[in-house]
Amino acid sequence: MSLKKYSAYIKVVEVGSLTKAAEMLNYTQPNISQMISSLEEECGFPLLVRQKNGVKPTKNGLAVLPAMREIQREYEKLSENVNQINGLETGKIRIGAYISIATNWLPKILEKFKHLHPFIEIQIYEGNASELNHWLEEDQIDFGIGTSHNNKWDFQPLVEDPILVIMSPQHKLAKLNLITLEAIESAEFILPYSDSHLEVHNVFKKEQILPKIAYQVRGDETIISMVKNNLGISLLPNLLLSRCTEHIVIKPLEINVSRQLGILMNTKKHVQTPSVNKMIHFINEWVKRNN
């Protein structure tokens, strides 16, 4: 069986579309359809179910997917090692990160890293905690940058990111220097979903606070926009707010609350490639210098 066919099938499953996968891999749609059909013949069973809005893997297709990903990963590792022996530096790194990290950290990190390692390919996946967990489980990313809410993954701490109170300049709490828990409880509150900011929910649970939930919203940008329009107050991490200071007031809580950002890895799946290890080391050093 051909590694190219494995790679094509893996990409089709990830994006849920033959056409999108073909575009991303620089194939034509008939080419990638032919590769999948050939792979199905070799396997002896269908790998995909065709639907109106795309494709999805069959039960048997899902069963063989982890092995195909492992073969692809081992080939990438072999290629990197061979190239290193020959004095060449190549590789592919897939990073999953919270939007706040992808927006505020990664552009600066990647600019310097690519200057030192121009031939290493990097793919960025933006998502919340639930999505990072799924990508790690499915081996779609080499590592994630986010917070750890369980002991499932290897976690390397990077920095503490304070949780702060945000409100409109017109809000009655905007004149205070410090926001008490009682003040939080008395105000209309815009609550993030737990899969995006579990730390906020944990504050209320630990301190036994029952906020007046006016809205519950998943998107960070939507929460900030609603706060700017004085629809309520909210709690969000400092890193997320570093570029959103216009038309918004940011205040500390009376208690110290933060989220611990770090690198998440599924070390049970495989050993990391040399290029991934270089990136992880680079991120650690960059965070130490800049925080």
PDB file of C-alpha atoms in Angstrom:
ATOM      1  CA  MET A   1       0.000   0.000   0.000  1.00  0.00           C
ATOM      2  CA  SER A   2       1.179   3.539  -0.782  1.00  0.00           C
ATOM      3  CA  LEU A   3       2.006   6.127   1.865  1.00  0.00           C
ATOM      4  CA  LYS A   4       0.514   8.763  -0.449  1.00  0.00           C
ATOM      5  CA  LYS A   5      -2.821   6.968  -0.296  1.00  0.00           C
ATOM      6  CA  TYR A   6      -2.668   6.860   3.502  1.00  0.00           C
ATOM      7  CA  SER A   7      -1.892  10.589   3.620  1.00  0.00           C
ATOM      8  CA  ALA A   8      -4.743  11.334   1.213  1.00  0.00           C
ATOM      9  CA  TYR A   9      -7.222   9.307   3.271  1.00  0.00           C
ATOM     10  CA  ILE A  10      -6.087  10.901   6.542  1.00  0.00           C
ATOM     11  CA  LYS A  11      -6.530  14.410   5.114  1.00  0.00           C
ATOM     12  CA  VAL A  12      -9.976  13.555   3.668  1.00  0.00           C
ATOM     13  CA  VAL A  13     -11.135  12.335   7.094  1.00  0.00           C
ATOM     14  CA  GLU A  14      -9.745  15.454   8.820  1.00  0.00           C
ATOM     15  CA  VAL A  15     -11.486  17.947   6.501  1.00  0.00           C
ATOM     16  CA  GLY A  16     -14.546  15.824   5.623  1.00  0.00           C
ATOM     17  CA  SER A  17     -14.300  16.590   1.928  1.00  0.00           C
ATOM     18  CA  LEU A  18     -12.550  15.067  -1.092  1.00  0.00           C
ATOM     19  CA  THR A  19     -12.435  18.452  -2.818  1.00  0.00           C
ATOM     20  CA  LYS A  20     -10.920  20.317   0.156  1.00  0.00           C
ATOM     21  CA  ALA A  21      -8.386  17.546   0.736  1.00  0.00           C
ATOM     22  CA  ALA A  22      -7.388  17.629  -2.922  1.00  0.00           C
ATOM     23  CA  GLU A  23      -6.821  21.392  -2.754  1.00  0.00           C
ATOM     24  CA  MET A  24      -4.720  21.123   0.410  1.00  0.00           C
ATOM     25  CA  LEU A  25      -2.574  18.290  -1.003  1.00  0.00           C
ATOM     26  CA  ASN A  26      -2.248  19.848  -4.485  1.00  0.00           C
ATOM     27  CA  TYR A  27      -4.152  17.036  -6.203  1.00  0.00           C
ATOM     28  CA  THR A  28      -7.151  17.224  -8.498  1.00  0.00           C
ATOM     29  CA  GLN A  29     -10.448  15.942  -7.109  1.00  0.00           C
ATOM     30  CA  PRO A  30     -10.489  12.956  -9.557  1.00  0.00           C
ATOM     31  CA  ASN A  31      -6.907  12.090  -8.513  1.00  0.00           C
ATOM     32  CA  ILE A  32      -7.730  11.903  -4.829  1.00  0.00           C
ATOM     33  CA  SER A  33     -10.982  10.012  -5.492  1.00  0.00           C
ATOM     34  CA  GLN A  34      -8.986   7.460  -7.493  1.00  0.00           C
ATOM     35  CA  MET A  35      -6.442   7.119  -4.665  1.00  0.00           C
ATOM     36  CA  ILE A  36      -9.187   6.503  -2.093  1.00  0.00           C
ATOM     37  CA  SER A  37     -10.924   3.982  -4.376  1.00  0.00           C
ATOM     38  CA  SER A  38      -7.632   2.167  -4.918  1.00  0.00           C
ATOM     39  CA  LEU A  39      -6.989   2.100  -1.160  1.00  0.00           C
ATOM     40  CA  GLU A  40     -10.486   0.708  -0.559  1.00  0.00           C
ATOM     41  CA  GLU A  41      -9.786  -2.063  -3.084  1.00  0.00           C
ATOM     42  CA  GLU A  42      -6.542  -2.937  -1.336  1.00  0.00           C
ATOM     43  CA  CYS A  43      -8.238  -2.961   2.091  1.00  0.00           C
ATOM     44  CA  GLY A  44     -11.190  -4.989   0.821  1.00  0.00           C
ATOM     45  CA  PHE A  45     -13.862  -2.752   2.382  1.00  0.00           C
ATOM     46  CA  PRO A  46     -15.239   0.806   2.039  1.00  0.00           C
ATOM     47  CA  LEU A  47     -13.376   3.505   3.941  1.00  0.00           C
ATOM     48  CA  LEU A  48     -15.715   6.454   3.337  1.00  0.00           C
ATOM     49  CA  VAL A  49     -19.429   7.154   3.277  1.00  0.00           C
ATOM     50  CA  ARG A  50     -20.360   9.757   0.678  1.00  0.00           C
ATOM     51  CA  GLN A  51     -22.915  12.340   1.891  1.00  0.00           C
ATOM     52  CA  LYS A  52     -24.494  15.470   0.436  1.00  0.00           C
ATOM     53  CA  ASN A  53     -22.282  17.780   2.491  1.00  0.00           C
ATOM     54  CA  GLY A  54     -19.073  15.757   2.217  1.00  0.00           C
ATOM     55  CA  VAL A  55     -17.725  12.417   3.405  1.00  0.00           C
ATOM     56  CA  LYS A  56     -17.150  10.634   6.698  1.00  0.00           C
ATOM     57  CA  PRO A  57     -15.226   7.458   7.576  1.00  0.00           C
ATOM     58  CA  THR A  58     -16.995   4.118   7.831  1.00  0.00           C
ATOM     59  CA  LYS A  59     -16.679   2.035  11.009  1.00  0.00           C
ATOM     60  CA  ASN A  60     -13.914   0.008   9.358  1.00  0.00           C
ATOM     61  CA  GLY A  61     -12.345   3.209   8.048  1.00  0.00           C
ATOM     62  CA  LEU A  62     -12.120   4.556  11.597  1.00  0.00           C
ATOM     63  CA  ALA A  63     -10.637   1.268  12.802  1.00  0.00           C
ATOM     64  CA  VAL A  64      -7.655   1.467  10.395  1.00  0.00           C
ATOM     65  CA  LEU A  65      -7.127   5.231  10.726  1.00  0.00           C
ATOM     66  CA  PRO A  66      -4.840   5.145  13.841  1.00  0.00           C
ATOM     67  CA  ALA A  67      -2.497   2.648  12.175  1.00  0.00           C
ATOM     68  CA  MET A  68      -2.319   4.783   9.029  1.00  0.00           C
ATOM     69  CA  ARG A  69      -1.508   7.859  11.115  1.00  0.00           C
ATOM     70  CA  GLU A  70       1.201   5.924  12.952  1.00  0.00           C
ATOM     71  CA  ILE A  71       2.772   4.801   9.662  1.00  0.00           C
ATOM     72  CA  GLN A  72       2.667   8.396   8.384  1.00  0.00           C
ATOM     73  CA  ARG A  73       4.267   9.667  11.604  1.00  0.00           C
ATOM     74  CA  GLU A  74       7.021   7.045  11.581  1.00  0.00           C
ATOM     75  CA  TYR A  75       7.808   7.868   7.954  1.00  0.00           C
ATOM     76  CA  GLU A  76       8.076  11.573   8.816  1.00  0.00           C
ATOM     77  CA  LYS A  77      10.387  10.708  11.711  1.00  0.00           C
ATOM     78  CA  LEU A  78      12.543   8.527   9.433  1.00  0.00           C
ATOM     79  CA  SER A  79      12.740  11.269   6.801  1.00  0.00           C
ATOM     80  CA  GLU A  80      13.793  13.855   9.401  1.00  0.00           C
ATOM     81  CA  ASN A  81      16.510  11.595  10.789  1.00  0.00           C
ATOM     82  CA  VAL A  82      17.841  10.738   7.324  1.00  0.00           C
ATOM     83  CA  ASN A  83      17.898  14.416   6.368  1.00  0.00           C
ATOM     84  CA  GLN A  84      19.689  15.307   9.604  1.00  0.00           C
ATOM     85  CA  ILE A  85      22.378  12.722   8.896  1.00  0.00           C
ATOM     86  CA  ASN A  86      22.800  14.282   5.469  1.00  0.00           C
ATOM     87  CA  GLY A  87      23.087  17.767   6.962  1.00  0.00           C
ATOM     88  CA  LEU A  88      19.562  18.869   6.007  1.00  0.00           C
ATOM     89  CA  GLU A  89      16.887  20.150   8.376  1.00  0.00           C
ATOM     90  CA  THR A  90      13.302  19.338   7.437  1.00  0.00           C
ATOM     91  CA  GLY A  91      10.137  18.339   9.241  1.00  0.00           C
ATOM     92  CA  LYS A  92       6.475  19.025   9.875  1.00  0.00           C
ATOM     93  CA  ILE A  93       4.999  20.366  13.113  1.00  0.00           C
ATOM     94  CA  ARG A  94       1.269  20.431  13.915  1.00  0.00           C
ATOM     95  CA  ILE A  95       0.375  22.714  16.818  1.00  0.00           C
ATOM     96  CA  GLY A  96      -3.027  23.069  18.467  1.00  0.00           C
ATOM     97  CA  ALA A  97      -3.560  26.243  20.474  1.00  0.00           C
ATOM     98  CA  TYR A  98      -6.194  28.384  22.134  1.00  0.00           C
ATOM     99  CA  ILE A  99      -7.179  31.398  20.032  1.00  0.00           C
ATOM    100  CA  SER A 100      -5.626  33.772  22.582  1.00  0.00           C
ATOM    101  CA  ILE A 101      -2.306  31.938  22.247  1.00  0.00           C
ATOM    102  CA  ALA A 102      -2.521  31.626  18.475  1.00  0.00           C
ATOM    103  CA  THR A 103      -3.201  35.363  18.237  1.00  0.00           C
ATOM    104  CA  ASN A 104      -0.801  36.778  20.821  1.00  0.00           C
ATOM    105  CA  TRP A 105       2.086  34.305  21.081  1.00  0.00           C
ATOM    106  CA  LEU A 106       2.419  32.220  17.957  1.00  0.00           C
ATOM    107  CA  PRO A 107       3.022  34.971  15.351  1.00  0.00           C
ATOM    108  CA  LYS A 108       6.040  36.203  17.360  1.00  0.00           C
ATOM    109  CA  ILE A 109       7.271  32.677  18.089  1.00  0.00           C
ATOM    110  CA  LEU A 110       6.904  31.480  14.505  1.00  0.00           C
ATOM    111  CA  GLU A 111       8.632  34.544  13.065  1.00  0.00           C
ATOM    112  CA  LYS A 112      11.802  33.808  15.043  1.00  0.00           C
ATOM    113  CA  PHE A 113      11.590  30.022  14.739  1.00  0.00           C
ATOM    114  CA  LYS A 114      11.154  30.103  10.938  1.00  0.00           C
ATOM    115  CA  HIS A 115      14.155  32.414  10.665  1.00  0.00           C
ATOM    116  CA  LEU A 116      16.271  29.745  12.378  1.00  0.00           C
ATOM    117  CA  HIS A 117      14.570  26.732  10.777  1.00  0.00           C
ATOM    118  CA  PRO A 118      13.193  27.845   7.374  1.00  0.00           C
ATOM    119  CA  PHE A 119      12.589  24.352   5.970  1.00  0.00           C
ATOM    120  CA  ILE A 120      10.384  23.057   8.776  1.00  0.00           C
ATOM    121  CA  GLU A 121       6.682  23.125   7.839  1.00  0.00           C
ATOM    122  CA  ILE A 122       4.259  24.291  10.537  1.00  0.00           C
ATOM    123  CA  GLN A 123       0.476  23.831  10.718  1.00  0.00           C
ATOM    124  CA  ILE A 124      -1.647  25.670  13.298  1.00  0.00           C
ATOM    125  CA  TYR A 125      -4.990  24.404  14.623  1.00  0.00           C
ATOM    126  CA  GLU A 126      -7.004  26.937  16.664  1.00  0.00           C
ATOM    127  CA  GLY A 127      -9.535  25.634  19.167  1.00  0.00           C
ATOM    128  CA  ASN A 128     -10.827  25.382  22.716  1.00  0.00           C
ATOM    129  CA  ALA A 129      -9.947  22.852  25.423  1.00  0.00           C
ATOM    130  CA  SER A 130     -12.361  20.216  24.111  1.00  0.00           C
ATOM    131  CA  GLU A 131     -10.992  20.515  20.588  1.00  0.00           C
ATOM    132  CA  LEU A 132      -7.383  20.259  21.790  1.00  0.00           C
ATOM    133  CA  ASN A 133      -8.278  17.088  23.698  1.00  0.00           C
ATOM    134  CA  HIS A 134      -9.919  15.618  20.582  1.00  0.00           C
ATOM    135  CA  TRP A 135      -6.972  16.504  18.323  1.00  0.00           C
ATOM    136  CA  LEU A 136      -4.500  14.962  20.768  1.00  0.00           C
ATOM    137  CA  GLU A 137      -6.599  11.823  21.104  1.00  0.00           C
ATOM    138  CA  GLU A 138      -6.922  11.461  17.331  1.00  0.00           C
ATOM    139  CA  ASP A 139      -3.239  12.299  16.743  1.00  0.00           C
ATOM    140  CA  GLN A 140      -4.128  15.269  14.534  1.00  0.00           C
ATOM    141  CA  ILE A 141      -1.628  17.509  16.358  1.00  0.00           C
ATOM    142  CA  ASP A 142       1.848  16.888  17.747  1.00  0.00           C
ATOM    143  CA  PHE A 143       1.182  18.992  20.835  1.00  0.00           C
ATOM    144  CA  GLY A 144      -1.212  21.595  22.160  1.00  0.00           C
ATOM    145  CA  ILE A 145      -0.709  24.875  23.991  1.00  0.00           C
ATOM    146  CA  GLY A 146      -3.477  25.444  26.499  1.00  0.00           C
ATOM    147  CA  THR A 147      -4.592  24.443  29.984  1.00  0.00           C
ATOM    148  CA  SER A 148      -4.744  21.008  31.565  1.00  0.00           C
ATOM    149  CA  HIS A 149      -8.037  19.928  33.163  1.00  0.00           C
ATOM    150  CA  ASN A 150      -7.151  16.251  33.646  1.00  0.00           C
ATOM    151  CA  ASN A 151      -4.189  13.896  33.964  1.00  0.00           C
ATOM    152  CA  LYS A 152      -4.695  12.357  30.530  1.00  0.00           C
ATOM    153  CA  TRP A 153      -1.881  14.253  28.807  1.00  0.00           C
ATOM    154  CA  ASP A 154       1.703  15.052  29.654  1.00  0.00           C
ATOM    155  CA  PHE A 155       1.645  18.725  30.733  1.00  0.00           C
ATOM    156  CA  GLN A 156       4.645  21.065  30.750  1.00  0.00           C
ATOM    157  CA  PRO A 157       3.718  24.337  32.557  1.00  0.00           C
ATOM    158  CA  LEU A 158       4.706  27.583  30.856  1.00  0.00           C
ATOM    159  CA  VAL A 159       3.116  30.538  32.674  1.00  0.00           C
ATOM    160  CA  GLU A 160       0.268  31.659  34.957  1.00  0.00           C
ATOM    161  CA  ASP A 161      -2.309  33.791  33.113  1.00  0.00           C
ATOM    162  CA  PRO A 162      -4.466  35.942  35.466  1.00  0.00           C
ATOM    163  CA  ILE A 163      -8.273  35.902  35.143  1.00  0.00           C
ATOM    164  CA  LEU A 164      -9.609  39.480  35.166  1.00  0.00           C
ATOM    165  CA  VAL A 165     -12.973  41.250  35.275  1.00  0.00           C
ATOM    166  CA  ILE A 166     -14.042  43.148  32.140  1.00  0.00           C
ATOM    167  CA  MET A 167     -16.812  45.711  31.772  1.00  0.00           C
ATOM    168  CA  SER A 168     -17.932  48.729  29.799  1.00  0.00           C
ATOM    169  CA  PRO A 169     -16.629  52.170  30.910  1.00  0.00           C
ATOM    170  CA  GLN A 170     -20.299  53.023  31.543  1.00  0.00           C
ATOM    171  CA  HIS A 171     -20.813  50.129  33.962  1.00  0.00           C
ATOM    172  CA  LYS A 172     -21.405  50.997  37.622  1.00  0.00           C
ATOM    173  CA  LEU A 173     -18.406  48.874  38.714  1.00  0.00           C
ATOM    174  CA  ALA A 174     -15.978  50.637  36.371  1.00  0.00           C
ATOM    175  CA  LYS A 175     -14.982  53.204  39.023  1.00  0.00           C
ATOM    176  CA  LEU A 176     -13.818  50.563  41.502  1.00  0.00           C
ATOM    177  CA  ASN A 177     -10.132  49.623  41.759  1.00  0.00           C
ATOM    178  CA  LEU A 178     -10.837  46.069  42.894  1.00  0.00           C
ATOM    179  CA  ILE A 179     -13.878  43.924  42.134  1.00  0.00           C
ATOM    180  CA  THR A 180     -15.268  41.852  45.000  1.00  0.00           C
ATOM    181  CA  LEU A 181     -17.055  38.533  44.610  1.00  0.00           C
ATOM    182  CA  GLU A 182     -20.192  40.167  46.018  1.00  0.00           C
ATOM    183  CA  ALA A 183     -20.025  42.770  43.237  1.00  0.00           C
ATOM    184  CA  ILE A 184     -19.693  39.990  40.650  1.00  0.00           C
ATOM    185  CA  GLU A 185     -22.732  38.273  42.100  1.00  0.00           C
ATOM    186  CA  SER A 186     -24.829  41.434  41.959  1.00  0.00           C
ATOM    187  CA  ALA A 187     -24.106  42.324  38.317  1.00  0.00           C
ATOM    188  CA  GLU A 188     -25.503  40.994  35.046  1.00  0.00           C
ATOM    189  CA  PHE A 189     -22.955  38.411  33.899  1.00  0.00           C
ATOM    190  CA  ILE A 190     -21.917  37.094  30.476  1.00  0.00           C
ATOM    191  CA  LEU A 191     -20.766  33.528  31.097  1.00  0.00           C
ATOM    192  CA  PRO A 192     -18.325  31.697  28.801  1.00  0.00           C
ATOM    193  CA  TYR A 193     -19.018  28.034  28.113  1.00  0.00           C
ATOM    194  CA  SER A 194     -17.022  25.596  30.246  1.00  0.00           C
ATOM    195  CA  ASP A 195     -15.325  24.012  27.213  1.00  0.00           C
ATOM    196  CA  SER A 196     -13.714  27.390  26.515  1.00  0.00           C
ATOM    197  CA  HIS A 197     -13.037  28.756  30.015  1.00  0.00           C
ATOM    198  CA  LEU A 198     -13.491  26.110  32.681  1.00  0.00           C
ATOM    199  CA  GLU A 199     -11.470  28.278  35.086  1.00  0.00           C
ATOM    200  CA  VAL A 200     -14.298  30.842  35.252  1.00  0.00           C
ATOM    201  CA  HIS A 201     -16.798  28.132  36.179  1.00  0.00           C
ATOM    202  CA  ASN A 202     -14.366  26.779  38.773  1.00  0.00           C
ATOM    203  CA  VAL A 203     -14.143  30.219  40.442  1.00  0.00           C
ATOM    204  CA  PHE A 204     -17.895  30.327  40.940  1.00  0.00           C
ATOM    205  CA  LYS A 205     -17.980  26.722  42.139  1.00  0.00           C
ATOM    206  CA  LYS A 206     -15.093  27.124  44.585  1.00  0.00           C
ATOM    207  CA  GLU A 207     -16.303  30.446  45.995  1.00  0.00           C
ATOM    208  CA  GLN A 208     -19.970  29.371  45.915  1.00  0.00           C
ATOM    209  CA  ILE A 209     -20.946  32.320  43.760  1.00  0.00           C
ATOM    210  CA  LEU A 210     -24.242  32.402  41.849  1.00  0.00           C
ATOM    211  CA  PRO A 211     -23.906  35.098  39.176  1.00  0.00           C
ATOM    212  CA  LYS A 212     -26.896  36.634  37.418  1.00  0.00           C
ATOM    213  CA  ILE A 213     -26.317  35.014  34.036  1.00  0.00           C
ATOM    214  CA  ALA A 214     -27.690  37.344  31.383  1.00  0.00           C
ATOM    215  CA  TYR A 215     -26.065  35.516  28.470  1.00  0.00           C
ATOM    216  CA  GLN A 216     -23.970  32.398  27.939  1.00  0.00           C
ATOM    217  CA  VAL A 217     -21.594  32.689  24.997  1.00  0.00           C
ATOM    218  CA  ARG A 218     -18.849  30.477  23.529  1.00  0.00           C
ATOM    219  CA  GLY A 219     -16.942  32.979  21.370  1.00  0.00           C
ATOM    220  CA  ASP A 220     -14.407  35.225  23.150  1.00  0.00           C
ATOM    221  CA  GLU A 221     -14.767  38.034  20.626  1.00  0.00           C
ATOM    222  CA  THR A 222     -18.553  37.952  21.051  1.00  0.00           C
ATOM    223  CA  ILE A 223     -18.228  38.169  24.845  1.00  0.00           C
ATOM    224  CA  ILE A 224     -15.887  41.178  24.561  1.00  0.00           C
ATOM    225  CA  SER A 225     -18.217  42.887  22.076  1.00  0.00           C
ATOM    226  CA  MET A 226     -21.214  42.369  24.348  1.00  0.00           C
ATOM    227  CA  VAL A 227     -19.277  43.758  27.319  1.00  0.00           C
ATOM    228  CA  LYS A 228     -18.323  46.828  25.287  1.00  0.00           C
ATOM    229  CA  ASN A 229     -22.021  47.376  24.650  1.00  0.00           C
ATOM    230  CA  ASN A 230     -22.683  47.249  28.420  1.00  0.00           C
ATOM    231  CA  LEU A 231     -24.764  44.068  28.275  1.00  0.00           C
ATOM    232  CA  GLY A 232     -22.985  42.724  31.336  1.00  0.00           C
ATOM    233  CA  ILE A 233     -19.596  42.000  32.864  1.00  0.00           C
ATOM    234  CA  SER A 234     -17.443  38.920  32.386  1.00  0.00           C
ATOM    235  CA  LEU A 235     -14.261  37.145  33.474  1.00  0.00           C
ATOM    236  CA  LEU A 236     -11.581  36.395  30.875  1.00  0.00           C
ATOM    237  CA  PRO A 237      -7.827  35.587  30.874  1.00  0.00           C
ATOM    238  CA  ASN A 238      -5.356  38.450  30.637  1.00  0.00           C
ATOM    239  CA  LEU A 239      -3.685  37.076  27.487  1.00  0.00           C
ATOM    240  CA  LEU A 240      -6.974  37.197  25.659  1.00  0.00           C
ATOM    241  CA  LEU A 241      -7.456  40.856  26.635  1.00  0.00           C
ATOM    242  CA  SER A 242      -3.986  42.164  25.760  1.00  0.00           C
ATOM    243  CA  ARG A 243      -5.152  43.494  22.384  1.00  0.00           C
ATOM    244  CA  CYS A 244      -8.700  44.477  23.392  1.00  0.00           C
ATOM    245  CA  THR A 245      -8.213  47.471  25.677  1.00  0.00           C
ATOM    246  CA  GLU A 246     -10.243  49.999  23.642  1.00  0.00           C
ATOM    247  CA  HIS A 247     -13.762  50.796  24.956  1.00  0.00           C
ATOM    248  CA  ILE A 248     -13.353  48.296  27.762  1.00  0.00           C
ATOM    249  CA  VAL A 249     -12.365  48.493  31.444  1.00  0.00           C
ATOM    250  CA  ILE A 250     -10.229  45.703  32.922  1.00  0.00           C
ATOM    251  CA  LYS A 251     -10.125  45.238  36.703  1.00  0.00           C
ATOM    252  CA  PRO A 252      -8.523  42.664  39.040  1.00  0.00           C
ATOM    253  CA  LEU A 253     -10.559  40.424  41.310  1.00  0.00           C
ATOM    254  CA  GLU A 254     -10.176  40.613  45.096  1.00  0.00           C
ATOM    255  CA  ILE A 255      -8.782  37.066  44.984  1.00  0.00           C
ATOM    256  CA  ASN A 256      -5.965  35.828  42.777  1.00  0.00           C
ATOM    257  CA  VAL A 257      -7.361  33.615  40.044  1.00  0.00           C
ATOM    258  CA  SER A 258      -5.415  32.404  37.038  1.00  0.00           C
ATOM    259  CA  ARG A 259      -5.161  29.662  34.458  1.00  0.00           C
ATOM    260  CA  GLN A 260      -1.915  27.754  33.995  1.00  0.00           C
ATOM    261  CA  LEU A 261      -0.866  27.666  30.354  1.00  0.00           C
ATOM    262  CA  GLY A 262       1.396  24.903  29.185  1.00  0.00           C
ATOM    263  CA  ILE A 263       2.270  22.353  26.522  1.00  0.00           C
ATOM    264  CA  LEU A 264       0.043  19.283  26.256  1.00  0.00           C
ATOM    265  CA  MET A 265       1.359  16.095  24.651  1.00  0.00           C
ATOM    266  CA  ASN A 266      -0.009  12.617  24.072  1.00  0.00           C
ATOM    267  CA  THR A 267       3.212  10.808  24.991  1.00  0.00           C
ATOM    268  CA  LYS A 268       1.445   7.418  24.969  1.00  0.00           C
ATOM    269  CA  LYS A 269       1.040   7.626  21.193  1.00  0.00           C
ATOM    270  CA  HIS A 270       4.632   8.097  20.090  1.00  0.00           C
ATOM    271  CA  VAL A 271       7.988   9.755  20.650  1.00  0.00           C
ATOM    272  CA  GLN A 272       8.156  13.277  19.205  1.00  0.00           C
ATOM    273  CA  THR A 273      10.141  13.992  16.044  1.00  0.00           C
ATOM    274  CA  PRO A 274      13.343  16.106  16.223  1.00  0.00           C
ATOM    275  CA  SER A 275      11.571  19.140  14.703  1.00  0.00           C
ATOM    276  CA  VAL A 276       8.752  18.973  17.272  1.00  0.00           C
ATOM    277  CA  ASN A 277      11.266  18.759  20.120  1.00  0.00           C
ATOM    278  CA  LYS A 278      13.056  21.822  18.721  1.00  0.00           C
ATOM    279  CA  MET A 279       9.800  23.780  18.636  1.00  0.00           C
ATOM    280  CA  ILE A 280       8.817  22.772  22.185  1.00  0.00           C
ATOM    281  CA  HIS A 281      12.242  23.842  23.486  1.00  0.00           C
ATOM    282  CA  PHE A 282      11.997  27.112  21.533  1.00  0.00           C
ATOM    283  CA  ILE A 283       8.538  27.894  22.980  1.00  0.00           C
ATOM    284  CA  ASN A 284       9.771  27.257  26.524  1.00  0.00           C
ATOM    285  CA  GLU A 285      12.721  29.616  26.052  1.00  0.00           C
ATOM    286  CA  TRP A 286      10.569  32.297  24.380  1.00  0.00           C
ATOM    287  CA  VAL A 287       8.003  32.257  27.214  1.00  0.00           C
ATOM    288  CA  LYS A 288      10.785  32.552  29.834  1.00  0.00           C
ATOM    289  CA  ARG A 289      12.189  35.623  28.075  1.00  0.00           C
ATOM    290  CA  ASN A 290       8.867  37.356  27.464  1.00  0.00           C
ATOM    291  CA  ASN A 291       6.818  36.716  30.622  1.00  0.00           C
TER     292      ASN A 291
END
